[in-house]
GROMACS .gro file of C-alpha atoms in nm:
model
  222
    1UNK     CA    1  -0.352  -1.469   0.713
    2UNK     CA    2   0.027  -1.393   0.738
    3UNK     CA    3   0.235  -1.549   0.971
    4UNK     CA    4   0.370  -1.188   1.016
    5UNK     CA    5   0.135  -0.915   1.012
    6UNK     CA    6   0.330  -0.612   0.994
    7UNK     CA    7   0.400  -0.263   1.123
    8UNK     CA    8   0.389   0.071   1.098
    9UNK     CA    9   0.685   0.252   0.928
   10UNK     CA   10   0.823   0.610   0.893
   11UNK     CA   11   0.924   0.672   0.567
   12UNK     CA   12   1.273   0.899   0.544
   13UNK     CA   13   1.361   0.902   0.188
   14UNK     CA   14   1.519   0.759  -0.096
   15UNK     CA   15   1.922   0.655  -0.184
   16UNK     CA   16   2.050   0.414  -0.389
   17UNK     CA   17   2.232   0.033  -0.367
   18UNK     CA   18   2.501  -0.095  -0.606
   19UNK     CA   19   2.491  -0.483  -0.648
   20UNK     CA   20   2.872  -0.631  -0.627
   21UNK     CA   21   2.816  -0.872  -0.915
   22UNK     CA   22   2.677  -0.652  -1.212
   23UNK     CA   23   2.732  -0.277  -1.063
   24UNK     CA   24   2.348  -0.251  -1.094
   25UNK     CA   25   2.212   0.058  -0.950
   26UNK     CA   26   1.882  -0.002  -0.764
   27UNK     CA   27   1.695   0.282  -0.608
   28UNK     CA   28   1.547   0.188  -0.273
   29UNK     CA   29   1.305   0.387  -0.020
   30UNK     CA   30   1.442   0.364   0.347
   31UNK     CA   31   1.156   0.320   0.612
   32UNK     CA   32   1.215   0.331   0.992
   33UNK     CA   33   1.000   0.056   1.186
   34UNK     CA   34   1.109   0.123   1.505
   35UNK     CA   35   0.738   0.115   1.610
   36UNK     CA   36   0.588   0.000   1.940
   37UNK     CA   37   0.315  -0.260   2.074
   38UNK     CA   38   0.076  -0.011   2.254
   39UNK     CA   39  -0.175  -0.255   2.332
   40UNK     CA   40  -0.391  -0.616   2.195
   41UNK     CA   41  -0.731  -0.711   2.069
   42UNK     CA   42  -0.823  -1.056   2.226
   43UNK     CA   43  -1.053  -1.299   2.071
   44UNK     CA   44  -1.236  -1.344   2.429
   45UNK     CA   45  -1.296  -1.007   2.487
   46UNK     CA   46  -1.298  -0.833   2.109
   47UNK     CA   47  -1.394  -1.111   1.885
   48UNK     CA   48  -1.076  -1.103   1.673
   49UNK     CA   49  -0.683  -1.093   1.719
   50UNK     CA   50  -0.473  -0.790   1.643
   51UNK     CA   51  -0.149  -0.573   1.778
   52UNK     CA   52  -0.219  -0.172   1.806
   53UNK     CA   53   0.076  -0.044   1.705
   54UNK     CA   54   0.201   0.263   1.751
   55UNK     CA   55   0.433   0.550   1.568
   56UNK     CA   56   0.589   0.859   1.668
   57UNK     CA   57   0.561   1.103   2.005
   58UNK     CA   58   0.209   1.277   2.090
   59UNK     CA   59   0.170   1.585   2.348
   60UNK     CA   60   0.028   1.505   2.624
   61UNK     CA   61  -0.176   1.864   2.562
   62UNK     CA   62  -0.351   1.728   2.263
   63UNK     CA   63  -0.422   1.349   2.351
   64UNK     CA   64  -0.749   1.300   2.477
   65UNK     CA   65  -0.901   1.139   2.799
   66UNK     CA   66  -0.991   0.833   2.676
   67UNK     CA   67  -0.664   0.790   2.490
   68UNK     CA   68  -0.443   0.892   2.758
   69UNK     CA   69  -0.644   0.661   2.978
   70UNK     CA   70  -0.535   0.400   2.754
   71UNK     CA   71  -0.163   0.456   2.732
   72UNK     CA   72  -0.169   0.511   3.080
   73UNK     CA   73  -0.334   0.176   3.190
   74UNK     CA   74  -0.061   0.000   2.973
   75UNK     CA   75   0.251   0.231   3.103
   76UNK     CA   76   0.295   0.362   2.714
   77UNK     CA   77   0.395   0.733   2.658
   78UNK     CA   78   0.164   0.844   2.415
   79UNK     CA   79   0.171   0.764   2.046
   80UNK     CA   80   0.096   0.986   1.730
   81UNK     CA   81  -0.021   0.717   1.505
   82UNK     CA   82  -0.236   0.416   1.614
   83UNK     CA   83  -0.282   0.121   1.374
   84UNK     CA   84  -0.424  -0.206   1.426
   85UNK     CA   85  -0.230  -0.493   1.270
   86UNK     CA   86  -0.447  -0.862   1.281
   87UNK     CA   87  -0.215  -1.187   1.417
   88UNK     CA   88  -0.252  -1.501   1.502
   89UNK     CA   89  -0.293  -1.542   1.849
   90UNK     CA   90   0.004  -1.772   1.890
   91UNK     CA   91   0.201  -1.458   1.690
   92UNK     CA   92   0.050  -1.192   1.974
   93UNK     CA   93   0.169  -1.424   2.217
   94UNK     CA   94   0.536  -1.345   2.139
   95UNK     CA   95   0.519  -0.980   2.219
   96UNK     CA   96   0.458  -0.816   2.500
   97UNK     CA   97   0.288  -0.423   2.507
   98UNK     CA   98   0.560  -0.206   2.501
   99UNK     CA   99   0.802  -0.394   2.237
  100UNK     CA  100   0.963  -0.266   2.014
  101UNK     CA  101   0.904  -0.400   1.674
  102UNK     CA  102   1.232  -0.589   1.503
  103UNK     CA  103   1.310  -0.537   1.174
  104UNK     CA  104   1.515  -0.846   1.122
  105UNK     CA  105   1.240  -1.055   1.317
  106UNK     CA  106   0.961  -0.881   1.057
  107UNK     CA  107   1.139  -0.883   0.740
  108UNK     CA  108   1.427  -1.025   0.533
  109UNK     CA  109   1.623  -0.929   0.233
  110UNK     CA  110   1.483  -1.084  -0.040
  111UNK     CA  111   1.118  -1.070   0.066
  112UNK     CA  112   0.843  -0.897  -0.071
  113UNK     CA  113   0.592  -0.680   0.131
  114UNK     CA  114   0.279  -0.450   0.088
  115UNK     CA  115   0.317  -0.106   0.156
  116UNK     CA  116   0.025   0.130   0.188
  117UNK     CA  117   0.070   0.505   0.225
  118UNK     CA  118  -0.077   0.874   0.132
  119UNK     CA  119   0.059   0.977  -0.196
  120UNK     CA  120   0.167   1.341  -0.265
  121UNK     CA  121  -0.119   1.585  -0.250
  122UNK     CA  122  -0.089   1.833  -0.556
  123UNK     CA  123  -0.379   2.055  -0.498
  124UNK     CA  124  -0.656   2.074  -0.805
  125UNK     CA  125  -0.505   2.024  -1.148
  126UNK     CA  126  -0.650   2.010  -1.502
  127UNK     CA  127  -0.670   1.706  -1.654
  128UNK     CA  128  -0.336   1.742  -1.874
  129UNK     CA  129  -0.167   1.736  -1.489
  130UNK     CA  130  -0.370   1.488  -1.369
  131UNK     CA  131  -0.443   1.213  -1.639
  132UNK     CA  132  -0.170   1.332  -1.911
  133UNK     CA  133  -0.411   1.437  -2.150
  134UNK     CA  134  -0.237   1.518  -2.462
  135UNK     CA  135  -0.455   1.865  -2.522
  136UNK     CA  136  -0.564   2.075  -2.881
  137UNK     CA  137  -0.319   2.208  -3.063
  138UNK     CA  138  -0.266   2.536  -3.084
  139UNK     CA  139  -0.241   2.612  -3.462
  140UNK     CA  140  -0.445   2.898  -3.578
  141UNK     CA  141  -0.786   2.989  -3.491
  142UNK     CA  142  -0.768   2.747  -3.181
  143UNK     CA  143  -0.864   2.942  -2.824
  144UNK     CA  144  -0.926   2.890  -2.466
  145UNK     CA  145  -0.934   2.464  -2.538
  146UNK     CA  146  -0.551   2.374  -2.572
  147UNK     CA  147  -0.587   2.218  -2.211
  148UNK     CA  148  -0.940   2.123  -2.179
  149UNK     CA  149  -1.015   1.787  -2.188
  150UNK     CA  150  -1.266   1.792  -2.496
  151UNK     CA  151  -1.641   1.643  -2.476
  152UNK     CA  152  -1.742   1.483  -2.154
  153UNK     CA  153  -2.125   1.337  -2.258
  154UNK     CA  154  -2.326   1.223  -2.554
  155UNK     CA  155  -2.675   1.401  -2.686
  156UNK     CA  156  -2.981   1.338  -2.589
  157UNK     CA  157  -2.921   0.922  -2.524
  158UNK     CA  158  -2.801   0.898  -2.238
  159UNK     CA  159  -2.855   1.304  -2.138
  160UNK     CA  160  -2.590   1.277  -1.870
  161UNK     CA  161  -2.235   1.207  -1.779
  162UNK     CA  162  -2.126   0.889  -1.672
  163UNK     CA  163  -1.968   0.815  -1.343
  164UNK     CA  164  -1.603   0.853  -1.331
  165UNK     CA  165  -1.534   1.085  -1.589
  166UNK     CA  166  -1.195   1.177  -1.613
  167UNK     CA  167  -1.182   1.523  -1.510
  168UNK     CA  168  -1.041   1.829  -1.305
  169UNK     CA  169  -1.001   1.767  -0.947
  170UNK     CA  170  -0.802   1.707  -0.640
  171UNK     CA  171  -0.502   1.501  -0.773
  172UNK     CA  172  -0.361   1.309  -0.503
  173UNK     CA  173  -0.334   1.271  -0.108
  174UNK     CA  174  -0.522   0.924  -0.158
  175UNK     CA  175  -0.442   0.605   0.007
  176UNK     CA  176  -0.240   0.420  -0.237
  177UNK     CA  177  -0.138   0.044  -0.195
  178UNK     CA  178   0.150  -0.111  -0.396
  179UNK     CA  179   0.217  -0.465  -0.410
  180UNK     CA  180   0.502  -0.697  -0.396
  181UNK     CA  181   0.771  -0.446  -0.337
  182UNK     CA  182   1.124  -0.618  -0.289
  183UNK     CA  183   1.278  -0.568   0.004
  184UNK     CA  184   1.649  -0.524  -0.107
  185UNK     CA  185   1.847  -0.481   0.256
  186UNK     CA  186   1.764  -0.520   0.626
  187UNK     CA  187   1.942  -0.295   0.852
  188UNK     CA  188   1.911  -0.482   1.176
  189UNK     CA  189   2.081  -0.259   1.385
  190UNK     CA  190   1.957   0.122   1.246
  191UNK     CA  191   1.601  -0.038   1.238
  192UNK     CA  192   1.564   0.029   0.885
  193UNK     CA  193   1.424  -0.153   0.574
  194UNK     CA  194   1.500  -0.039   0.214
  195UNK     CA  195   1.251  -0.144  -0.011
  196UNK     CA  196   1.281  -0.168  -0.404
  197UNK     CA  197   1.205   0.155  -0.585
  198UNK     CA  198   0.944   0.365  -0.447
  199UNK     CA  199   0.671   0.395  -0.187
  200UNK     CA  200   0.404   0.634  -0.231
  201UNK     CA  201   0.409   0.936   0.034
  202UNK     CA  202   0.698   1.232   0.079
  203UNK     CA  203   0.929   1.165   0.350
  204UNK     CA  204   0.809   1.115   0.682
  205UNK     CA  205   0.488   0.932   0.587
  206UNK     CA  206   0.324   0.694   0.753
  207UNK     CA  207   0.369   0.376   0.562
  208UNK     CA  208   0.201   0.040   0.646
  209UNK     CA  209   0.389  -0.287   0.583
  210UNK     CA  210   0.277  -0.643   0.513
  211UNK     CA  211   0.431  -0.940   0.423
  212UNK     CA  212   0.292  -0.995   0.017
  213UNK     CA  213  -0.058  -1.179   0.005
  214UNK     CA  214  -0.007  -1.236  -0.353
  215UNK     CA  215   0.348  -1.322  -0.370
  216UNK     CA  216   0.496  -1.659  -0.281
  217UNK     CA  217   0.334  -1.586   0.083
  218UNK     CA  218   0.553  -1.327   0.109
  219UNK     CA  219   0.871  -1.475   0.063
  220UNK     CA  220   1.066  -1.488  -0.282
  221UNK     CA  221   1.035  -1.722  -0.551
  222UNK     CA  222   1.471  -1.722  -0.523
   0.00000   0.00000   0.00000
């Protein structure tokens, strides 16, 4: 498990950072994490360890009794977006409910993190949209195919098509994780992160971020 669990994270767009040395352009997404500690899981009284954090304002109109019981009972005003983030209980011990999350204390430049969002919905799309199919040509005598996306079975053997057929459909608004993003500049002070090319979502996602499982524990190799 990571020292540092993560946080929730609005995500506000995209801009660009020149490196001093080379001139290199990188493009970076900027996420907020100014997100809050609404509440804990304890291991005596849930089993398991984790931080609920939350993102964004909520009318009080449209919260619920048993949520605005909850936010109440911890003095919280009431969240949009509730996530639960597991910790160490030594690491749950350092914040208190109602802190605001740190972005230098979470993450530094150099670092690379998880980031898990809802990509861009695009409504139903053929398969030339949604899997780049090449399509027929249209020379003569060709109709009605030039963006199918040809056969789809066999004959008789096996008399059916397989599972996960590539095919018309809903093309995205998925969760979608990407891994080991670089985190190219911290800004303390804003509350802002700006991570290494892009993160999937249009602006004002919800993003989750994680220290990399995969990477160096989440710290670069550098």
């Amino acid at each position: 498990m990571n020292t540092n669990p993560g946080t929730l994270a609005l995500k506000l767009g995209m801009t660009q950072l020149v490196t001093p040395a080379t001139g290199e352009i990188i493009p970076c997404t900027v996420v907020d994490v100014t997100s809050v500690v609404v509440g804990k899981r304890t291991e005596e009284k849930d089993g398991y360890t984790a931080l609920i954090i939350g993102l964004g304002s909520r009318r009080e109109k449209v919260t619920n009794k048993p949520l605005k019981g909850f936010f109440e009972k911890n003095k919280i005003e009431p969240k949009q977006h509730l996530r639960e983030f597991r910790c160490t209980p030594e690491y749950a011990a350092t914040l208190e409910i109602g802190a605001s999350m740190d972005a230098s204390a979470l993450f530094e430049k150099g670092q690379f993190v998880d980031v898990k969002s809802v990509s861009k919905g695009h409504g139903f799309t053929g398969v030339m949209v949604r899997y780049h199919f090449r399509g027929a040509k249209r020379s003569h005598g060709a109709h009605e195919v030039m963006r199918h996306g040809g056969s789809i079975g066999t004959n008789m053997t096996p008399g059916r098509v397989f599972k996960g057929r590539k095919m018309a459909g809903q093309h995205g608004n998925k969760v979608v994780s990407v891994l080991n993003q670089k985190v190219a500049e911290v800004l303390a002070e804003d509350g802002l992160v700006l991570i290494c090319g892009g993160v999937p979502g249009s602006k004002n996602a919800i993003v989750e971020l994680r220290g990399a499982v995969k990477k160096n524990g989440g710290k670069s190799s550098e």
